[in-house]
XYZ file of C-alpha atoms in Angstrom:
281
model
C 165.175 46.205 166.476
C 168.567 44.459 166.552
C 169.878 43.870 163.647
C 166.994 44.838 161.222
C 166.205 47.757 159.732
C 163.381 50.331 161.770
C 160.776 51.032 159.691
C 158.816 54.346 160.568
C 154.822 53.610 160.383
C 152.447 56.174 159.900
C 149.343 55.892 161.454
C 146.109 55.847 158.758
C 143.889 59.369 159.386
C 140.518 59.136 160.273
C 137.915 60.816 161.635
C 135.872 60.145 164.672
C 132.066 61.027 164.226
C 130.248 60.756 167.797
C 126.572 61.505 168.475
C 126.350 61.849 172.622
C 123.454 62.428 174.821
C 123.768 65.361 176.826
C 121.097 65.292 178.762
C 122.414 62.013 180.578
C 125.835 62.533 179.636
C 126.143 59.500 177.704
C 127.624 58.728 174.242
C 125.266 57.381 172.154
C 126.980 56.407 168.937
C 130.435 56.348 167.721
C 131.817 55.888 164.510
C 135.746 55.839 162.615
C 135.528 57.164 159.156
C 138.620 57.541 156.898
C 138.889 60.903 154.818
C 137.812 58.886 151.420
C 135.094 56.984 152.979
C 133.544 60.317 153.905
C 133.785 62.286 150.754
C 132.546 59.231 149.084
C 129.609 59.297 151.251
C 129.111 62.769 150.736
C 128.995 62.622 147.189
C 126.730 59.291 146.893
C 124.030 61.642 149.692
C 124.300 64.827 147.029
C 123.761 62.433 144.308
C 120.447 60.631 146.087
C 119.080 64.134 146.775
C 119.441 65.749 143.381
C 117.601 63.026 142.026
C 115.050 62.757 144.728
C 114.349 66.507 143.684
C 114.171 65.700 140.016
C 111.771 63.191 140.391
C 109.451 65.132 142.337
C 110.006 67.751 140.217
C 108.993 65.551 136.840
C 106.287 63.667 138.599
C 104.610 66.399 140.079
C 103.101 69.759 139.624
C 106.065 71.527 141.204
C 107.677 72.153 138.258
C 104.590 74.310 137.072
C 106.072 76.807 140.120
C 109.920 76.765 138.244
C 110.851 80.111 136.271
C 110.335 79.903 133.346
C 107.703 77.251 133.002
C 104.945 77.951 130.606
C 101.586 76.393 131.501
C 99.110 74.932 128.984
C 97.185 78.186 129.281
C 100.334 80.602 128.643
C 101.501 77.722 125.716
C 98.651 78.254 123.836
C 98.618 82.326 124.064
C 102.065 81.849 123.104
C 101.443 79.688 119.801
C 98.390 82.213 119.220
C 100.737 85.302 119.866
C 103.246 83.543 116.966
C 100.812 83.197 114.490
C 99.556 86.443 114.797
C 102.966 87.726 113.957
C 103.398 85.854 110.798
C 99.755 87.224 109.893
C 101.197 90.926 110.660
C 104.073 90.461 109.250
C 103.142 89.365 105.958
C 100.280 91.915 105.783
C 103.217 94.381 106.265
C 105.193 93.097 103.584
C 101.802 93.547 101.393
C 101.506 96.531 101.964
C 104.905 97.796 101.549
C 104.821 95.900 98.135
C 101.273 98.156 97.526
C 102.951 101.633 98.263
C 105.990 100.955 96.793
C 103.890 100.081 92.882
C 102.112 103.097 94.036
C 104.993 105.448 94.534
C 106.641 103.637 91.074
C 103.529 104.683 89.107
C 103.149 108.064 90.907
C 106.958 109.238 89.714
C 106.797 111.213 86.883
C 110.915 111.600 86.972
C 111.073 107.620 86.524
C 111.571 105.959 82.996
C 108.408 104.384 81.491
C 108.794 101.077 81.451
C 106.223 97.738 80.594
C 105.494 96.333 84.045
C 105.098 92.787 82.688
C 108.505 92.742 81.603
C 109.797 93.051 84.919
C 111.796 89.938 86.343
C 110.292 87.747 88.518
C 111.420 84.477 90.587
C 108.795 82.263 89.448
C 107.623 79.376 92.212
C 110.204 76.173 92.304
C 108.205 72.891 91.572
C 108.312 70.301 94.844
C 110.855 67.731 94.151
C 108.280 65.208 94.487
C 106.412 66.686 90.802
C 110.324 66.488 88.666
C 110.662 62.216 89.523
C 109.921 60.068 87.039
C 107.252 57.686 87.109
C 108.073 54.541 89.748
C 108.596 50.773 88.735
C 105.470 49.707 90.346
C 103.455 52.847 88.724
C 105.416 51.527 84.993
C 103.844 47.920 85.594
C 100.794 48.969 86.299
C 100.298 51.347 83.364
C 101.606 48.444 81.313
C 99.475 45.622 82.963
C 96.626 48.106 82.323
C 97.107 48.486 78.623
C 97.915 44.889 77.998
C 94.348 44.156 79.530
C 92.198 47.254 78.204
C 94.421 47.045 74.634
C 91.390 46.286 72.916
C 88.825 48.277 74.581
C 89.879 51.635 72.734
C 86.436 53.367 74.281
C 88.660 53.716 77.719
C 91.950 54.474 76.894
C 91.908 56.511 73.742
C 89.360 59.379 75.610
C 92.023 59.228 78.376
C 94.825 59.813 76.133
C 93.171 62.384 74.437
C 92.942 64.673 77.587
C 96.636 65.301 77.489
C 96.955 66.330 73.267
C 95.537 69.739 72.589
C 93.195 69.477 69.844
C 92.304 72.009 67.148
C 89.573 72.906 64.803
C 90.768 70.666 61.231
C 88.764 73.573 59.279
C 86.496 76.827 59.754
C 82.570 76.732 59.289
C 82.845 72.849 59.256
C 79.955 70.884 59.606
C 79.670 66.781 59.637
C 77.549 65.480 57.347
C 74.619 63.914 58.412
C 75.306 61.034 56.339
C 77.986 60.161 58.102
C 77.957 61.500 61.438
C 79.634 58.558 64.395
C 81.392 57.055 61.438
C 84.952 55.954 61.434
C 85.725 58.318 58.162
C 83.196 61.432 58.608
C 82.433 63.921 55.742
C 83.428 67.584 56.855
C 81.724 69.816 54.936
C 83.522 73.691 54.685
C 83.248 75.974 51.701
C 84.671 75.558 48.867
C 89.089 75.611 48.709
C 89.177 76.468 52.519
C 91.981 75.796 54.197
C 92.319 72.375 56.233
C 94.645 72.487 59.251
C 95.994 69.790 61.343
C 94.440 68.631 64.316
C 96.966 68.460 66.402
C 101.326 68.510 66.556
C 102.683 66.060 65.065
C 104.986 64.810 62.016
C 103.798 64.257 58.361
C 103.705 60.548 57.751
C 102.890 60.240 54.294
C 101.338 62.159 51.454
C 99.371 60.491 49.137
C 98.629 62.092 45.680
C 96.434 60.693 43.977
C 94.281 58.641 47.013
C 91.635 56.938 46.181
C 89.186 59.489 47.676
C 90.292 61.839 44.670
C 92.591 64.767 45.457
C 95.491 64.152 47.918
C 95.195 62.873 51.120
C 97.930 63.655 53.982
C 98.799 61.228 57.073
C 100.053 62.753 60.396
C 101.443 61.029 63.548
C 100.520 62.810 66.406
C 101.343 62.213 70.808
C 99.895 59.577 72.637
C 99.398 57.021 70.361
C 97.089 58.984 68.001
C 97.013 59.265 64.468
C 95.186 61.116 61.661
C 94.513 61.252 57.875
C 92.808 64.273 55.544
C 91.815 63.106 52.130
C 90.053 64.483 49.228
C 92.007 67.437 49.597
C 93.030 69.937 46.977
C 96.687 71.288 47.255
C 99.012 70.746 50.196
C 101.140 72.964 51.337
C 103.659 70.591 53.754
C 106.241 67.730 52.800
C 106.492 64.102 53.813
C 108.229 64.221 57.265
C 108.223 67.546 58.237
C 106.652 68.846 61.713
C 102.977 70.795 61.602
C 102.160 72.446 64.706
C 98.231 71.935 65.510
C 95.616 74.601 63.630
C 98.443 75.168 61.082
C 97.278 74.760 57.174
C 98.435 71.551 55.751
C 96.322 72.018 52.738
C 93.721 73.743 50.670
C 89.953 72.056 50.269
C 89.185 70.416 47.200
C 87.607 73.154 43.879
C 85.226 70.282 42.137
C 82.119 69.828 43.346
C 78.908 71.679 43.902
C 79.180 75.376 43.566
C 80.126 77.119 46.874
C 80.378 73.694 48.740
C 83.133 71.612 49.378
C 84.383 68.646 51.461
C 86.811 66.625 52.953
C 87.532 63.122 55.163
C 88.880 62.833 58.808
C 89.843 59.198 59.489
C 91.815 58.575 63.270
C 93.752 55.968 64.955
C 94.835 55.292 68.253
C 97.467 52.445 68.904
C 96.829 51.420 65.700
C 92.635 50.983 66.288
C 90.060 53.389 64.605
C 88.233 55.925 66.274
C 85.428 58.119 65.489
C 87.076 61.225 64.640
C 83.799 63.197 65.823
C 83.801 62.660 69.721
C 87.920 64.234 69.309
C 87.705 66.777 67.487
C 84.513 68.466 68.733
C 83.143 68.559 64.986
């Protein structure tokens, strides 16, 4: 061009696809396809096809014919085949624990040793058994005693489950007289030894009571306390610990010959209780 500058322009590639007839000798179709246009169709046709396959392969039972596809049949042999390993294998570890105590006790070269004393790893608790109790458990045990506070024939058997009880004397007997009373006599011969129910901490001791003798208070778990009276000499101090079954004093001498007695009174939250259906008199 005159005058301008030439410009050099590059003809676009493409490709021609054409489908002919050559039976007649005719073109049938013709189509111009640049080089992106076809790998972009390329790529969209893979794409349709793989998930054509994958479909038919999810949807229907031609996936049961892929390697490495376990039917229902084979799963369950397989789950069987599993457990029966575990079984085996813990059998063997039995056993290996058997022979090996065996060998130990058939070694006349080892050291004689206790086998109780041997360490072992005891069982950890579940994490659930350690937590404290909830809120809503709190309220209710609350809401609970507030309502049943003076109905002591529920709660006080309830509480008594949880504190180990022991025998107050030996050869004791509950007079007749007072048997399902609040303050029962416990007859024992004469000057034995009276021990304390249960743990707890000595309250009070009162010397002279008005029984005759001394008479000791203890405050035990759970809401529970207890008082021994007409008792000859103690053998604990005010506010000291007693562990339950321990002597906390000697019976009462006066008296009949070869008899003696003494009183049980109990409390719990503060109510009386008949110390008989407690302490298994």
């Amino acid at each position: 061009m005159t005058g301008g500058l030439k410009r050099e322009m590059k003809a676009k590639k493409r490709y021609r696809i054409v489908i002919e007839d050559e039976s007649r000798l005719r073109q049938v179709a013709s189509v111009n396809v640049t080089p992106a246009l076809m790998w972009g169709g390329g790529i969209a046709a893979v794409a349709v096809l793989v998930a054509v396959t994958s479909l038919l392969i999810i949807a229907t039972p031609i996936r049961t014919l892929m390697p490495g596809y376990l039917k229902n049949g084979e799963r369950t042999q397989a789950k069987d085949a599993l457990l029966r390993i575990d079984s085996i294998r813990e059998a063997y570890r039995v056993s290996n624990a058997y022979i090996a105590n065996i060998l130990t006790v058939l070694d006349t070269d080892r050291t004689p040793t206790d086998s109780l004393l041997k360490e072992t790893t005891p069982n950890e608790l579940p994490p659930d058994s350690l937590l404290p109790a909830s809120p809503r458990e709190i309220e209710f045990i609350t809401r609970m005693k507030d309502r049943e506070q003076y109905n002591v024939s529920i709660l006080a058997p309830l509480a008594a489950d949880q504190l180990r009880i022991y025998p107050v004397a030996s050869e004791a007997t509950v007079a007749e007289q007072s048997a399902n009373s609040l303050k029962p006599r416990i007859l024992t011969p004469k000057g034995s030894p009276v021990c304390a129910a249960a743990d707890g901490r000595v309250l009070a001791i009162e010397n002279p009571a008005p029984e005759g003798g001394s008479a000791i208070v203890i405050q035990h778990d759970n809401g529970f306390a207890s008082r021994y009276s007409h008792l000859g000499t103690t053998t604990i101090a005010p506010g000291s610990h007693v562990d339950g079954g321990s002597v906390i004093a000697h019976g009462a001498t006066g008296g009949a010959i070869g008899s003696g007695y003494f009183f049980v009174e109990m409390w719990y939250d503060g109510n009386p209780v008949e110390p008989e259906k407690y302490l298994n008199l």
